[in-house]
Amino acid sequence: MSEATQPTRPVAPSEQSDPGAVSGREHTDAPTLVILGASGDLTSRLLLPGLGTLMAHEPDRRINLVGADRKEWGDEAWRERVLEAMCRGGARPEVAAGLARDARYQQLDVMDPEAWPAFVRSLAPDSVLYFALPPAVTMAACRLLTRADLPAGLRLGLEKPFGNDLASAQEFNRLLADLVTEEQVFRVDHFLGKSTVLNILGVRFANRLFEPVWSAADIERVDIVFDESLALEGRAGYYDKAGALIDMIQSHLLLVMAMLAMEEPNRIDHVELRDLMMHVLRATHCHPDHPSHRARYTAGQVGGKDVPSYADEPGVDPARETDTLAEVTLEIRSRRWAGVPFRLRSGKGLGDARRLAILYFRPVAHLPEGFTGEVNQNVLLFDLGEGSLGLRIATNGEGDKLSLEETVFDAQIGDSPVRPYGEILSGILDGNPLLSVRGDIAEECWRIVAPIIDAWRAGEVPLDDYPAGTMGPLTWGVV
Ligand code: NDP
């Protein structure tokens, strides 16, 4: 019998084949988190450190942690990785050591149909299968799971991308619906775990000040910007097939937009919140007055370091014309928002890393005569990177009291000690899908960008360029 076909139950300490192994303990009253793709980049760079921040915040939380991968690792190699990454995430050494000591590793080729039934049979009822696997492998593994008898309480954690177009997202959702209920599916978009993004809800709905002016009557336009100074950084394998529009706008930025634009929830729970996000997205279309833009960086310098032209990066196929910077303008056809342009922009290799949601207010209906000076429009700015909130208003200036000037209130908003992946994992472990992307939302995001992708593929929108380290093509205007 090969390694992969052996029963795959997370092995209890008493069954350890290595008698010298540090003895572990299975917490029968705790959920089991199985990370498929345990040796991968996501696991060591984001998932385990995120779990570390969660455990730093909740040291008494109990989890049975199982790593599974096709690599020939044993418990010890996995435990070392868990310990190192959890400490990197800020978990107290004794907490990280406790979790690592009880962690198990299981060699498993998820593409092997023989391997799954025994593995699934071994799962405790309260288990999470987290697919930290390449997307095509995840989909194939889910197909194999349809043949298995899954535990009733099994939750599935799924990484983005959810399909690569509307049809494939629909197909993936149908497949998942054959496995478990929608409440057991956790499509991960770590933006929803960012405290800086969730802050939008607090600012909007817990203040008397903002909601009355939160509509087209008072807001002229909205920008959501996620500019990265990082260039490709060796990720051609994934990025060259995706590009900025799909990597960032199709998922993350549309969800931020939905939070900014949604109607007021009666309560913050997964039903209300996701219904209202879907309500916004269903009304969202390309803005007829604002064409989309795409561009690709050429050679330049970022932060004093030379960056080669994207087309010359290893692993890139220049003929694909992958966008490293994308800008789309959308309208939300609703009574609240009709006519307001929502500009979403994201890219790589840019001169300045900016993560902003900016609301520009209309000018006052009448400015009393007698004031002098220039009055800029009011602006409310969420800095989603720094976690700050800025408000620009006009005030009477010093000296000549009728001369107006601009005053900016800028405040740091309390950041959560739990990193986004910690928040996401907490939701999955607790069975609360509040911060996960519902299936219809994942599909709707593809529906919104489909006409843009079609127009780009048909060559209807030129591929502009910009030297790395600049703010993008000058012709696009300033954001
Ligand atoms: P990696 O390629 O680094 O890791 C994937 C892991 O899955 C590897 O350890 C790989 O093993 C393992 N694997 C592949 N095939 C099998 C198989 N048949 N059976 C068991 N294990 C297998 O990818 P990432 O960690 O970067 O990405 C994982 C997912 O997370 C992707 O969906 C990605 O889109 C998503 N994601 C990643 C982010 C990141 O920053 N890395 C950020 C956001 C999302 P082997 O090495 O042997 O191939």
PDB file of N, CA and C and ligand atoms in Angstrom, residues 37 39-42 45-46 69-71 108-111 132-135 137 159-161 421, ligand 1:
ATOM      1  N   GLY A  37      -2.010  21.468   1.572  1.00  0.00           N
ATOM      2  CA  GLY A  37      -1.008  22.380   0.997  1.00  0.00           C
ATOM      3  C   GLY A  37      -0.160  22.939   2.124  1.00  0.00           C
ATOM      4  N   SER A  39       2.842  22.625   2.964  1.00  0.00           N
ATOM      5  CA  SER A  39       4.229  23.076   2.750  1.00  0.00           C
ATOM      6  C   SER A  39       4.277  24.300   1.843  1.00  0.00           C
ATOM      7  N   GLY A  40       3.123  24.834   1.472  1.00  0.00           N
ATOM      8  CA  GLY A  40       3.089  25.912   0.480  1.00  0.00           C
ATOM      9  C   GLY A  40       3.342  27.294   1.051  1.00  0.00           C
ATOM     10  N   ASP A  41       3.408  28.249   0.127  1.00  0.00           N
ATOM     11  CA  ASP A  41       3.723  29.650   0.463  1.00  0.00           C
ATOM     12  C   ASP A  41       2.633  30.290   1.315  1.00  0.00           C
ATOM     13  N   LEU A  42       1.385  30.104   0.922  1.00  0.00           N
ATOM     14  CA  LEU A  42       0.275  30.723   1.664  1.00  0.00           C
ATOM     15  C   LEU A  42       0.278  30.257   3.125  1.00  0.00           C
ATOM     16  N   ARG A  45       3.390  31.796   4.948  1.00  0.00           N
ATOM     17  CA  ARG A  45       3.516  33.264   4.949  1.00  0.00           C
ATOM     18  C   ARG A  45       2.295  33.961   5.536  1.00  0.00           C
ATOM     19  N   LEU A  46       1.114  33.361   5.363  1.00  0.00           N
ATOM     20  CA  LEU A  46      -0.094  34.070   5.803  1.00  0.00           C
ATOM     21  C   LEU A  46      -0.962  33.273   6.780  1.00  0.00           C
ATOM     22  N   ASP A  69      -0.065  17.306   2.912  1.00  0.00           N
ATOM     23  CA  ASP A  69       0.597  17.722   1.668  1.00  0.00           C
ATOM     24  C   ASP A  69       1.157  16.458   1.035  1.00  0.00           C
ATOM     25  N   ARG A  70       1.561  16.592  -0.235  1.00  0.00           N
ATOM     26  CA  ARG A  70       2.102  15.357  -0.853  1.00  0.00           C
ATOM     27  C   ARG A  70       3.574  15.140  -0.499  1.00  0.00           C
ATOM     28  N   LYS A  71       4.185  16.115   0.130  1.00  0.00           N
ATOM     29  CA  LYS A  71       5.607  15.974   0.494  1.00  0.00           C
ATOM     30  C   LYS A  71       5.796  14.909   1.586  1.00  0.00           C
ATOM     31  N   LEU A 108      -0.474  13.246   1.930  1.00  0.00           N
ATOM     32  CA  LEU A 108      -1.717  13.012   1.177  1.00  0.00           C
ATOM     33  C   LEU A 108      -1.603  13.654  -0.195  1.00  0.00           C
ATOM     34  N   ASP A 109      -1.810  12.854  -1.235  1.00  0.00           N
ATOM     35  CA  ASP A 109      -1.902  13.426  -2.577  1.00  0.00           C
ATOM     36  C   ASP A 109      -3.386  13.629  -2.854  1.00  0.00           C
ATOM     37  N   VAL A 110      -3.815  14.863  -2.853  1.00  0.00           N
ATOM     38  CA  VAL A 110      -5.261  15.127  -2.966  1.00  0.00           C
ATOM     39  C   VAL A 110      -5.803  14.764  -4.348  1.00  0.00           C
ATOM     40  N   MET A 111      -4.900  14.492  -5.308  1.00  0.00           N
ATOM     41  CA  MET A 111      -5.356  14.089  -6.640  1.00  0.00           C
ATOM     42  C   MET A 111      -5.517  12.570  -6.737  1.00  0.00           C
ATOM     43  N   ALA A 132      -5.332  25.124   0.795  1.00  0.00           N
ATOM     44  CA  ALA A 132      -4.251  26.065   0.446  1.00  0.00           C
ATOM     45  C   ALA A 132      -3.468  25.453  -0.713  1.00  0.00           C
ATOM     46  N   LEU A 133      -4.179  25.185  -1.770  1.00  0.00           N
ATOM     47  CA  LEU A 133      -3.659  24.434  -2.915  1.00  0.00           C
ATOM     48  C   LEU A 133      -3.793  25.272  -4.180  1.00  0.00           C
ATOM     49  N   PRO A 134      -3.054  24.949  -5.230  1.00  0.00           N
ATOM     50  CA  PRO A 134      -3.295  25.650  -6.500  1.00  0.00           C
ATOM     51  C   PRO A 134      -4.767  25.484  -6.898  1.00  0.00           C
ATOM     52  N   PRO A 135      -5.371  26.527  -7.512  1.00  0.00           N
ATOM     53  CA  PRO A 135      -6.818  26.494  -7.779  1.00  0.00           C
ATOM     54  C   PRO A 135      -7.289  25.255  -8.553  1.00  0.00           C
ATOM     55  N   VAL A 137      -5.977  22.339  -8.608  1.00  0.00           N
ATOM     56  CA  VAL A 137      -5.878  21.164  -7.727  1.00  0.00           C
ATOM     57  C   VAL A 137      -7.059  21.157  -6.747  1.00  0.00           C
ATOM     58  N   GLU A 159      -9.542  29.169  -1.079  1.00  0.00           N
ATOM     59  CA  GLU A 159      -8.792  30.368  -1.431  1.00  0.00           C
ATOM     60  C   GLU A 159      -9.260  30.949  -2.760  1.00  0.00           C
ATOM     61  N   LYS A 160      -9.026  32.217  -2.945  1.00  0.00           N
ATOM     62  CA  LYS A 160      -9.274  32.794  -4.251  1.00  0.00           C
ATOM     63  C   LYS A 160      -8.190  32.332  -5.213  1.00  0.00           C
ATOM     64  N   PRO A 161      -8.332  32.326  -6.503  1.00  0.00           N
ATOM     65  CA  PRO A 161      -9.528  32.790  -7.201  1.00  0.00           C
ATOM     66  C   PRO A 161     -10.636  31.730  -7.197  1.00  0.00           C
ATOM     67  N   TYR A 421      -5.838  37.029   8.174  1.00  0.00           N
ATOM     68  CA  TYR A 421      -6.014  35.579   8.089  1.00  0.00           C
ATOM     69  C   TYR A 421      -6.404  34.980   9.439  1.00  0.00           C
TER      70      TYR A 421
HETATM   71  P1  NDP B   1       2.058  26.950  -3.424  1.00  0.00           P
HETATM   72  O1  NDP B   1       2.317  26.365  -4.766  1.00  0.00           O
HETATM   73  O2  NDP B   1       3.172  27.644  -2.724  1.00  0.00           O
HETATM   74  O3  NDP B   1       1.517  25.827  -2.424  1.00  0.00           O
HETATM   75  C1  NDP B   1       0.606  24.859  -2.808  1.00  0.00           C
HETATM   76  C2  NDP B   1       0.896  23.612  -2.005  1.00  0.00           C
HETATM   77  O4  NDP B   1      -0.006  22.602  -2.423  1.00  0.00           O
HETATM   78  C3  NDP B   1       2.299  23.078  -2.222  1.00  0.00           C
HETATM   79  O5  NDP B   1       2.847  22.705  -0.996  1.00  0.00           O
HETATM   80  C4  NDP B   1       2.066  21.891  -3.109  1.00  0.00           C
HETATM   81  O6  NDP B   1       3.036  20.889  -3.010  1.00  0.00           O
HETATM   82  C5  NDP B   1       0.759  21.403  -2.598  1.00  0.00           C
HETATM   83  N1  NDP B   1       0.145  20.506  -3.560  1.00  0.00           N
HETATM   84  C6  NDP B   1       0.049  20.664  -4.904  1.00  0.00           C
HETATM   85  N2  NDP B   1      -0.581  19.608  -5.443  1.00  0.00           N
HETATM   86  C7  NDP B   1      -0.876  18.763  -4.428  1.00  0.00           C
HETATM   87  C8  NDP B   1      -1.504  17.510  -4.343  1.00  0.00           C
HETATM   88  N3  NDP B   1      -1.940  16.870  -5.425  1.00  0.00           N
HETATM   89  N4  NDP B   1      -1.662  16.935  -3.145  1.00  0.00           N
HETATM   90  C9  NDP B   1      -1.214  17.557  -2.036  1.00  0.00           C
HETATM   91  N5  NDP B   1      -0.588  18.742  -2.029  1.00  0.00           N
HETATM   92  C10 NDP B   1      -0.422  19.345  -3.228  1.00  0.00           C
HETATM   93  O7  NDP B   1       0.802  27.907  -3.608  1.00  0.00           O
HETATM   94  P2  NDP B   1       0.346  29.094  -2.624  1.00  0.00           P
HETATM   95  O8  NDP B   1       0.533  28.647  -1.243  1.00  0.00           O
HETATM   96  O9  NDP B   1       0.989  30.350  -3.053  1.00  0.00           O
HETATM   97  O10 NDP B   1      -1.203  29.250  -2.994  1.00  0.00           O
HETATM   98  C11 NDP B   1      -2.182  28.361  -2.519  1.00  0.00           C
HETATM   99  C12 NDP B   1      -3.548  28.991  -2.783  1.00  0.00           C
HETATM  100  O11 NDP B   1      -3.644  30.206  -2.060  1.00  0.00           O
HETATM  101  C13 NDP B   1      -3.803  29.365  -4.243  1.00  0.00           C
HETATM  102  O12 NDP B   1      -5.168  29.161  -4.509  1.00  0.00           O
HETATM  103  C14 NDP B   1      -3.509  30.853  -4.293  1.00  0.00           C
HETATM  104  O13 NDP B   1      -4.237  31.501  -5.314  1.00  0.00           O
HETATM  105  C15 NDP B   1      -3.993  31.276  -2.924  1.00  0.00           C
HETATM  106  N6  NDP B   1      -3.384  32.499  -2.447  1.00  0.00           N
HETATM  107  C16 NDP B   1      -2.043  32.565  -2.251  1.00  0.00           C
HETATM  108  C17 NDP B   1      -1.463  33.712  -1.764  1.00  0.00           C
HETATM  109  C18 NDP B   1      -0.010  33.806  -1.511  1.00  0.00           C
HETATM  110  O14 NDP B   1       0.463  34.904  -1.161  1.00  0.00           O
HETATM  111  N7  NDP B   1       0.756  32.729  -1.660  1.00  0.00           N
HETATM  112  C19 NDP B   1      -2.289  34.915  -1.454  1.00  0.00           C
HETATM  113  C20 NDP B   1      -3.699  34.727  -1.649  1.00  0.00           C
HETATM  114  C21 NDP B   1      -4.206  33.563  -2.131  1.00  0.00           C
HETATM  115  P3  NDP B   1       4.234  20.850  -4.097  1.00  0.00           P
HETATM  116  O15 NDP B   1       5.203  21.903  -3.669  1.00  0.00           O
HETATM  117  O16 NDP B   1       4.770  19.465  -3.958  1.00  0.00           O
HETATM  118  O17 NDP B   1       3.650  21.128  -5.446  1.00  0.00           O
END
